[in-house]
Amino acid sequence: MAGEIVYADLNIRGDSSLTSRPQPPHHLIFQGPCSKAETGTLASHLRRRLCDSPQNSSAGPPGCRLCPLNWLLHGDKCYWLSKESKTWNESREDCSAKSSRMLVIQDQRAMEFIKTITEGKYPVWIGLHLTTSKGNWTWVDGSLLNQTGVSLSAPDTGNSCGVWKENQIRGEICSGTFKWICQREAVLI
């Protein structure tokens, strides 16, 4: 299984007192090396069965990482690229509904990965917006954009949000419609 990504459908039953509907199976992607020493639990069984491949050099810290079906694993994060277009606020709400947030670009490695999945063909919303109170570009996690080496122009409306466009960050009017990228932490098993 060296270098492979394995898909599994797990039917994990929830507490029936909390819901009256059956829960759908969880779709997961597994990648990375894992210890074979653990026994007796579902996690150790999955590790023995699904995580025997060598570590992908770009996959981040050691361990088996998993993402939901249709999400892309890169390092210790899972990424989801929309197929439709929405406004920045609608995109942020969609990511939140997926138990994730809009993309926050934290390093050059993440930027290179985003280049590969968008192929520079179309603009996508990212989790960056211009705060009107202070005029700062702020990520959805509350951190400020490090503008060192980033030239970011925005419309004069003050209602600007971040777009990954032509392999760089640009400002666009937030009411425009683009595809978007959500991200979440991969689950370590």
Coordinates of N, CA and C in Angstrom, one line a residue:
M1 N 0.8 -1.2 0.0 CA 0.0 0.0 0.0 C 0.8 1.3 0.0
A2 N 2.1 1.1 -0.2 CA 3.0 2.3 -0.2 C 2.5 3.4 -1.0
G3 N 2.4 4.6 -0.4 CA 2.0 5.8 -1.1 C 0.5 5.9 -1.6
E4 N -0.3 4.9 -1.2 CA -1.7 4.9 -1.6 C -2.6 5.6 -0.6
I5 N -3.7 6.1 -1.0 CA -4.7 6.6 -0.1 C -5.8 5.6 -0.2
V6 N -6.3 5.2 1.0 CA -7.3 4.2 1.2 C -8.6 4.9 1.6
Y7 N -9.7 4.5 1.0 CA -11.1 5.0 1.4 C -11.8 3.9 2.2
A8 N -12.6 4.4 3.2 CA -13.3 3.4 4.0 C -14.7 4.0 4.3
D9 N -15.7 3.2 4.3 CA -17.0 3.7 4.7 C -17.2 3.1 6.1
L10 N -17.3 3.9 7.1 CA -17.5 3.5 8.5 C -19.0 3.8 8.9
N11 N -19.6 2.9 9.4 CA -21.0 3.1 9.9 C -20.8 3.2 11.5
I12 N -20.7 4.5 11.9 CA -20.5 4.7 13.4 C -21.8 5.2 13.9
R13 N -22.3 4.4 14.8 CA -23.7 4.7 15.4 C -23.6 5.7 16.4
G14 N -24.4 6.7 16.3 CA -24.5 7.7 17.4 C -25.4 7.3 18.5
D15 N -25.4 8.1 19.5 CA -26.3 7.9 20.7 C -27.7 8.0 20.3
S16 N -28.5 7.0 20.3 CA -29.9 7.0 19.8 C -30.8 8.0 20.6
S17 N -30.3 8.3 21.9 CA -31.1 9.3 22.6 C -31.0 10.7 22.1
L18 N -29.9 10.9 21.3 CA -29.7 12.3 20.8 C -30.3 12.5 19.5
T19 N -30.7 11.5 18.7 CA -31.2 11.6 17.4 C -32.2 10.5 17.1
S20 N -33.2 10.8 16.4 CA -34.1 9.7 16.0 C -33.9 9.2 14.6
R21 N -33.0 9.9 13.8 CA -32.7 9.5 12.5 C -31.4 8.7 12.4
P22 N -31.3 7.7 11.6 CA -30.1 7.0 11.4 C -29.0 7.9 10.8
Q23 N -27.8 7.8 11.3 CA -26.7 8.6 10.8 C -26.1 8.0 9.5
P24 N -25.7 8.9 8.6 CA -25.0 8.3 7.4 C -23.6 7.8 7.7
P25 N -23.1 6.9 6.9 CA -21.7 6.5 7.1 C -20.7 7.6 7.0
H26 N -19.6 7.5 7.7 CA -18.6 8.5 7.7 C -17.6 8.1 6.6
H27 N -17.3 8.9 5.7 CA -16.3 8.6 4.6 C -15.0 9.2 5.0
L28 N -13.9 8.5 5.0 CA -12.6 8.9 5.5 C -11.5 8.6 4.5
I29 N -10.4 9.4 4.6 CA -9.2 9.1 3.8 C -8.1 8.9 4.9
F30 N -7.3 7.8 4.7 CA -6.3 7.5 5.6 C -4.9 7.6 4.9
Q31 N -3.9 8.2 5.6 CA -2.6 8.3 5.0 C -1.6 8.4 6.1
G32 N -0.4 7.7 5.9 CA 0.7 7.9 6.9 C 1.0 6.6 7.6
P33 N 2.2 6.6 8.3 CA 2.6 5.4 9.1 C 1.9 5.4 10.4
C34 N 1.7 4.2 11.0 CA 1.1 4.0 12.3 C 1.7 2.8 13.0
S35 N 1.6 2.9 14.3 CA 2.1 1.8 15.1 C 1.2 0.6 15.0
K36 N 1.8 -0.6 14.9 CA 1.1 -1.9 14.8 C 0.9 -2.5 16.2
A37 N 1.5 -1.9 17.2 CA 1.5 -2.5 18.6 C 0.2 -2.4 19.3
E38 N -0.7 -1.4 18.9 CA -1.9 -1.3 19.6 C -2.9 -2.3 19.1
T39 N -3.7 -2.9 20.1 CA -4.7 -3.9 19.7 C -6.0 -3.7 20.5
G40 N -7.1 -4.3 20.0 CA -8.3 -4.3 20.8 C -9.3 -3.2 20.6
T41 N -8.9 -2.1 19.8 CA -9.9 -1.1 19.6 C -10.1 -0.9 18.1
L42 N -11.2 -0.2 17.7 CA -11.4 0.1 16.3 C -10.3 0.9 15.7
A43 N -9.8 1.9 16.4 CA -8.7 2.7 15.9 C -7.5 1.9 15.6
S44 N -7.1 1.0 16.6 CA -5.9 0.2 16.3 C -6.1 -0.8 15.2
H45 N -7.3 -1.3 15.1 CA -7.7 -2.2 13.9 C -7.5 -1.5 12.6
L46 N -8.1 -0.3 12.6 CA -7.9 0.5 11.4 C -6.5 0.9 11.1
R47 N -5.7 1.2 12.1 CA -4.3 1.5 11.9 C -3.6 0.3 11.3
R48 N -3.8 -0.9 11.8 CA -3.2 -2.1 11.3 C -3.6 -2.4 9.9
R49 N -4.8 -2.1 9.5 CA -5.4 -2.4 8.2 C -5.1 -1.4 7.2
L50 N -5.1 -0.1 7.6 CA -5.1 1.0 6.6 C -3.9 1.9 6.6
C51 N -3.1 1.8 7.6 CA -2.0 2.8 7.8 C -0.6 2.2 7.7
D52 N -0.4 1.2 6.8 CA 0.8 0.6 6.7 C 1.7 1.2 5.7
S53 N 1.3 2.3 5.0 CA 2.1 2.9 4.0 C 3.1 3.9 4.6
P54 N 4.3 4.0 3.9 CA 5.3 5.0 4.4 C 4.8 6.4 4.4
Q55 N 5.4 7.2 5.3 CA 5.0 8.6 5.4 C 5.2 9.4 4.1
N56 N 4.2 10.1 3.7 CA 4.4 11.0 2.6 C 5.2 12.2 3.1
S57 N 6.3 12.5 2.4 CA 7.2 13.5 2.9 C 6.6 14.9 3.1
S58 N 5.5 15.2 2.4 CA 4.8 16.5 2.6 C 3.7 16.4 3.5
A59 N 3.5 15.3 4.2 CA 2.3 15.1 5.0 C 2.3 15.6 6.4
G60 N 3.4 16.2 6.8 CA 3.5 16.8 8.1 C 4.0 15.8 9.1
P61 N 3.6 16.0 10.4 CA 4.0 15.1 11.5 C 3.6 13.7 11.2
P62 N 4.3 12.7 11.8 CA 4.0 11.3 11.6 C 2.6 10.9 12.1
G63 N 2.0 9.9 11.5 CA 0.7 9.4 12.0 C -0.3 9.3 10.9
C64 N -1.3 8.5 11.1 CA -2.4 8.3 10.2 C -3.3 9.5 10.3
R65 N -3.6 10.1 9.2 CA -4.5 11.3 9.1 C -5.6 11.0 8.2
L66 N -6.8 11.5 8.6 CA -8.0 11.2 7.8 C -8.8 12.4 7.5
C67 N -9.4 12.4 6.4 CA -10.3 13.5 5.9 C -11.6 12.9 5.5
P68 N -12.7 13.7 5.5 CA -13.9 13.2 4.9 C -13.8 13.0 3.4
L69 N -14.7 12.2 2.9 CA -14.7 11.9 1.5 C -14.9 13.2 0.7
N70 N -14.2 13.3 -0.4 CA -14.2 14.5 -1.3 C -13.4 15.7 -0.8
W71 N -12.7 15.5 0.3 CA -11.7 16.5 0.8 C -10.3 16.0 0.5
L72 N -9.4 16.9 0.3 CA -8.0 16.6 -0.1 C -7.1 16.7 1.2
L73 N -6.3 15.7 1.4 CA -5.4 15.7 2.5 C -4.1 16.3 2.1
H74 N -3.6 17.3 2.8 CA -2.3 17.9 2.6 C -1.7 18.3 3.9
G75 N -0.6 17.6 4.3 CA 0.0 17.9 5.6 C -1.0 17.4 6.7
D76 N -1.3 18.3 7.6 CA -2.2 17.9 8.7 C -3.6 18.6 8.5
K77 N -3.9 19.0 7.3 CA -5.1 19.7 7.0 C -5.9 19.0 5.9
C78 N -7.2 19.2 5.9 CA -8.1 18.7 4.8 C -8.6 19.9 4.1
Y79 N -8.7 19.8 2.8 CA -9.2 21.0 2.0 C -10.4 20.5 1.1
W80 N -11.3 21.4 1.0 CA -12.5 21.1 0.1 C -12.7 22.3 -0.8
L81 N -12.8 22.0 -2.1 CA -13.0 23.0 -3.1 C -14.4 22.9 -3.7
S82 N -15.1 24.0 -3.7 CA -16.5 24.0 -4.1 C -16.6 23.9 -5.6
K83 N -17.7 23.4 -6.1 CA -18.0 23.3 -7.6 C -18.9 24.5 -8.0
E84 N -19.6 25.1 -7.1 CA -20.5 26.2 -7.4 C -19.8 27.5 -7.0
S85 N -20.5 28.6 -7.2 CA -20.1 30.0 -6.8 C -21.1 30.6 -5.9
K86 N -20.6 31.3 -4.9 CA -21.4 32.0 -3.9 C -20.7 33.3 -3.5
T87 N -21.3 34.2 -2.8 CA -20.7 35.4 -2.2 C -19.7 34.9 -1.1
W88 N -18.9 35.8 -0.6 CA -17.9 35.5 0.4 C -18.6 35.1 1.7
N89 N -19.7 35.8 2.1 CA -20.4 35.5 3.3 C -21.1 34.1 3.2
E90 N -21.7 33.8 2.1 CA -22.4 32.5 1.8 C -21.3 31.4 1.9
S91 N -20.2 31.7 1.3 CA -19.1 30.7 1.3 C -18.6 30.4 2.7
R92 N -18.4 31.5 3.5 CA -18.0 31.3 4.9 C -19.1 30.5 5.7
E93 N -20.3 30.8 5.5 CA -21.4 30.0 6.1 C -21.4 28.5 5.7
D94 N -21.1 28.3 4.4 CA -21.0 26.9 3.9 C -19.9 26.2 4.6
C95 N -18.7 26.8 4.7 CA -17.6 26.1 5.4 C -18.0 25.8 6.9
S96 N -18.6 26.8 7.5 CA -19.0 26.6 8.9 C -20.0 25.4 9.0
A97 N -20.9 25.3 8.1 CA -21.9 24.2 8.1 C -21.1 22.8 7.9
K98 N -19.9 22.8 7.3 CA -19.1 21.6 7.1 C -18.1 21.4 8.2
S99 N -18.4 22.1 9.3 CA -17.5 22.0 10.5 C -16.0 22.4 10.1
S100 N -15.9 23.4 9.3 CA -14.6 23.9 8.9 C -14.6 25.4 8.8
R101 N -13.6 26.0 8.2 CA -13.5 27.4 8.0 C -13.0 27.7 6.6
M102 N -13.1 28.9 6.1 CA -12.6 29.2 4.8 C -11.0 29.1 5.0
L103 N -10.4 28.9 3.8 CA -9.0 28.8 3.8 C -8.2 29.9 4.4
V104 N -7.3 29.6 5.3 CA -6.3 30.6 5.9 C -4.9 30.1 5.4
I105 N -4.3 30.9 4.6 CA -3.0 30.5 4.1 C -1.9 30.9 5.1
Q106 N -1.2 29.9 5.7 CA -0.3 30.2 6.7 C 1.2 30.1 6.3
D107 N 1.4 29.4 5.2 CA 2.8 29.3 4.8 C 3.0 29.1 3.3
Q108 N 4.2 29.1 2.8 CA 4.4 28.9 1.4 C 4.0 27.5 0.9
R109 N 4.2 26.5 1.7 CA 3.8 25.2 1.3 C 2.3 25.1 1.1
A110 N 1.5 25.7 1.9 CA 0.0 25.7 1.7 C -0.3 26.5 0.4
M111 N 0.4 27.6 0.1 CA 0.2 28.4 -1.1 C 0.5 27.6 -2.3
E112 N 1.6 26.8 -2.3 CA 1.9 25.9 -3.4 C 0.9 24.9 -3.7
F113 N 0.3 24.3 -2.6 CA -0.7 23.3 -2.7 C -2.0 23.9 -3.3
I114 N -2.4 25.1 -2.9 CA -3.5 25.8 -3.5 C -3.3 26.1 -4.9
K115 N -2.1 26.4 -5.3 CA -1.8 26.6 -6.8 C -2.1 25.4 -7.5
T116 N -1.8 24.2 -7.0 CA -2.0 23.0 -7.7 C -3.5 22.6 -7.8
I117 N -4.3 22.8 -6.8 CA -5.7 22.4 -6.9 C -6.5 23.4 -7.7
T118 N -6.1 24.7 -7.7 CA -6.9 25.6 -8.5 C -6.3 25.7 -9.9
E119 N -5.1 25.3 -10.1 CA -4.4 25.4 -11.4 C -4.4 26.8 -12.0
G120 N -4.7 27.8 -11.2 CA -4.7 29.2 -11.7 C -5.8 29.5 -12.7
K121 N -6.7 28.6 -12.8 CA -7.8 28.7 -13.9 C -8.9 29.6 -13.5
Y122 N -9.2 29.6 -12.2 CA -10.4 30.4 -11.7 C -10.1 31.0 -10.3
P123 N -10.7 32.1 -10.0 CA -10.6 32.7 -8.7 C -11.4 31.9 -7.7
V124 N -10.9 31.9 -6.4 CA -11.7 31.2 -5.3 C -11.6 32.1 -4.1
W125 N -12.7 32.2 -3.4 CA -12.7 32.9 -2.1 C -11.8 32.2 -1.1
I126 N -11.1 33.0 -0.3 CA -10.3 32.5 0.8 C -10.8 33.3 2.0
G127 N -10.4 32.8 3.2 CA -10.9 33.4 4.5 C -10.2 34.7 4.9
L128 N -10.2 35.6 4.0 CA -9.5 36.9 4.2 C -10.5 38.1 3.9
H129 N -10.6 39.0 4.8 CA -11.5 40.2 4.5 C -10.9 41.4 5.1
L130 N -11.3 42.6 4.6 CA -10.8 43.9 5.0 C -11.8 44.4 6.1
T131 N -11.3 44.6 7.3 CA -12.1 45.1 8.4 C -12.3 46.6 8.2
T132 N -13.5 47.0 8.2 CA -13.8 48.5 8.0 C -13.4 49.3 9.2
S133 N -13.4 48.8 10.4 CA -13.1 49.6 11.5 C -11.7 50.0 11.6
K134 N -10.8 49.1 11.2 CA -9.3 49.4 11.3 C -8.6 49.4 10.0
G135 N -9.3 49.0 9.0 CA -8.7 48.9 7.6 C -7.6 47.9 7.5
N136 N -7.7 46.8 8.3 CA -6.7 45.7 8.3 C -7.3 44.5 7.5
W137 N -6.4 43.8 6.8 CA -6.8 42.6 6.2 C -6.7 41.5 7.3
T138 N -7.8 40.8 7.6 CA -7.8 39.9 8.7 C -8.3 38.5 8.2
W139 N -7.7 37.4 8.6 CA -8.1 36.1 8.3 C -9.3 35.7 9.2
V140 N -10.1 34.7 8.8 CA -11.3 34.3 9.5 C -10.9 33.8 10.9
D141 N -9.7 33.4 11.2 CA -9.3 32.9 12.5 C -8.9 34.1 13.4
G142 N -9.0 35.4 12.9 CA -8.7 36.5 13.7 C -7.3 37.1 13.5
S143 N -6.4 36.3 12.9 CA -5.0 36.8 12.7 C -5.0 37.8 11.5
L144 N -4.0 38.7 11.6 CA -3.8 39.7 10.5 C -3.0 39.1 9.4
L145 N -3.2 39.6 8.2 CA -2.4 39.1 7.0 C -1.0 39.7 7.1
N146 N 0.0 38.9 7.0 CA 1.3 39.4 7.0 C 1.6 39.8 5.5
Q147 N 1.6 41.2 5.3 CA 1.7 41.7 4.0 C 3.1 41.8 3.5
T148 N 4.1 41.2 4.2 CA 5.5 41.2 3.7 C 5.5 40.4 2.4
G149 N 5.9 41.0 1.3 CA 6.0 40.2 0.1 C 4.6 40.1 -0.6
V150 N 3.5 40.6 -0.1 CA 2.2 40.5 -0.7 C 1.7 41.9 -1.1
S151 N 1.5 42.1 -2.3 CA 0.9 43.4 -2.7 C -0.6 43.1 -2.9
L152 N -1.4 43.7 -2.2 CA -2.9 43.4 -2.2 C -3.6 44.7 -2.5
S153 N -4.2 44.7 -3.6 CA -5.1 45.9 -4.0 C -6.5 45.5 -3.8
A154 N -7.3 46.4 -3.5 CA -8.8 46.2 -3.2 C -9.6 47.3 -3.8
P155 N -10.9 47.0 -4.1 CA -11.8 48.0 -4.5 C -11.9 49.1 -3.5
D156 N -12.3 50.3 -3.9 CA -12.4 51.4 -3.0 C -13.7 51.4 -2.1
T157 N -14.5 50.4 -2.2 CA -15.8 50.4 -1.5 C -15.6 50.1 0.0
G158 N -14.5 49.5 0.4 CA -14.3 49.2 1.8 C -14.9 47.8 2.1
N159 N -15.7 47.3 1.2 CA -16.3 46.0 1.4 C -15.5 45.0 0.5
S160 N -14.3 44.7 1.0 CA -13.4 43.8 0.2 C -13.1 42.5 0.9
C161 N -13.0 41.5 0.2 CA -12.7 40.1 0.7 C -11.6 39.5 -0.2
G162 N -10.9 38.5 0.4 CA -9.8 37.9 -0.3 C -10.2 36.9 -1.3
V163 N -9.5 36.9 -2.4 CA -9.7 35.9 -3.5 C -8.3 35.4 -3.9
W164 N -8.2 34.1 -4.1 CA -7.0 33.5 -4.7 C -7.2 33.6 -6.2
K165 N -6.5 34.4 -6.9 CA -6.7 34.6 -8.3 C -5.4 34.7 -9.0
E166 N -5.2 34.0 -10.1 CA -4.0 34.0 -10.9 C -2.8 33.7 -10.0
N167 N -2.9 32.8 -9.1 CA -1.9 32.4 -8.2 C -1.3 33.5 -7.2
Q168 N -2.2 34.4 -6.9 CA -1.9 35.4 -5.9 C -3.2 35.8 -5.1
I169 N -3.0 36.5 -4.0 CA -4.1 37.0 -3.2 C -4.5 38.4 -3.8
R170 N -5.8 38.6 -4.0 CA -6.3 39.8 -4.5 C -7.6 40.2 -3.7
G171 N -7.9 41.4 -3.7 CA -9.2 41.9 -3.0 C -10.3 42.1 -4.0
E172 N -11.5 41.6 -3.7 CA -12.6 41.8 -4.6 C -13.8 42.2 -3.7
I173 N -14.8 42.7 -4.3 CA -16.1 43.1 -3.6 C -16.7 41.8 -3.1
C174 N -17.0 41.8 -1.8 CA -17.5 40.6 -1.1 C -18.8 40.1 -1.7
S175 N -19.6 40.9 -2.4 CA -20.8 40.4 -2.9 C -20.7 39.7 -4.3
G176 N -19.4 39.7 -4.8 CA -19.2 39.0 -6.0 C -19.3 37.5 -5.7
T177 N -19.4 36.7 -6.8 CA -19.6 35.2 -6.6 C -18.4 34.5 -7.2
F178 N -17.8 33.6 -6.4 CA -16.7 32.8 -6.8 C -16.8 31.5 -6.1
K179 N -16.0 30.5 -6.6 CA -15.9 29.2 -5.9 C -15.1 29.6 -4.6
W180 N -15.0 28.6 -3.7 CA -14.3 28.8 -2.4 C -13.7 27.6 -1.9
I181 N -12.8 27.7 -1.0 CA -12.0 26.6 -0.4 C -12.3 26.6 1.1
C182 N -12.7 25.5 1.7 CA -12.8 25.3 3.1 C -11.6 24.4 3.6
Q183 N -11.2 24.6 4.8 CA -10.2 23.8 5.4 C -10.6 23.4 6.8
R184 N -10.0 22.2 7.2 CA -10.2 21.7 8.6 C -9.0 20.9 9.0
E185 N -8.8 20.7 10.2 CA -7.7 19.8 10.7 C -8.0 18.4 10.3
A186 N -7.0 17.6 9.8 CA -7.2 16.2 9.6 C -7.2 15.5 11.0
V187 N -7.9 14.4 11.0 CA -8.0 13.7 12.3 C -6.9 12.7 12.4
L188 N -6.1 12.7 13.5 CA -5.0 11.8 13.7 C -5.5 10.6 14.4
I189 N -5.3 9.4 13.8 CA -5.7 8.2 14.5 C -4.4 7.4 14.8

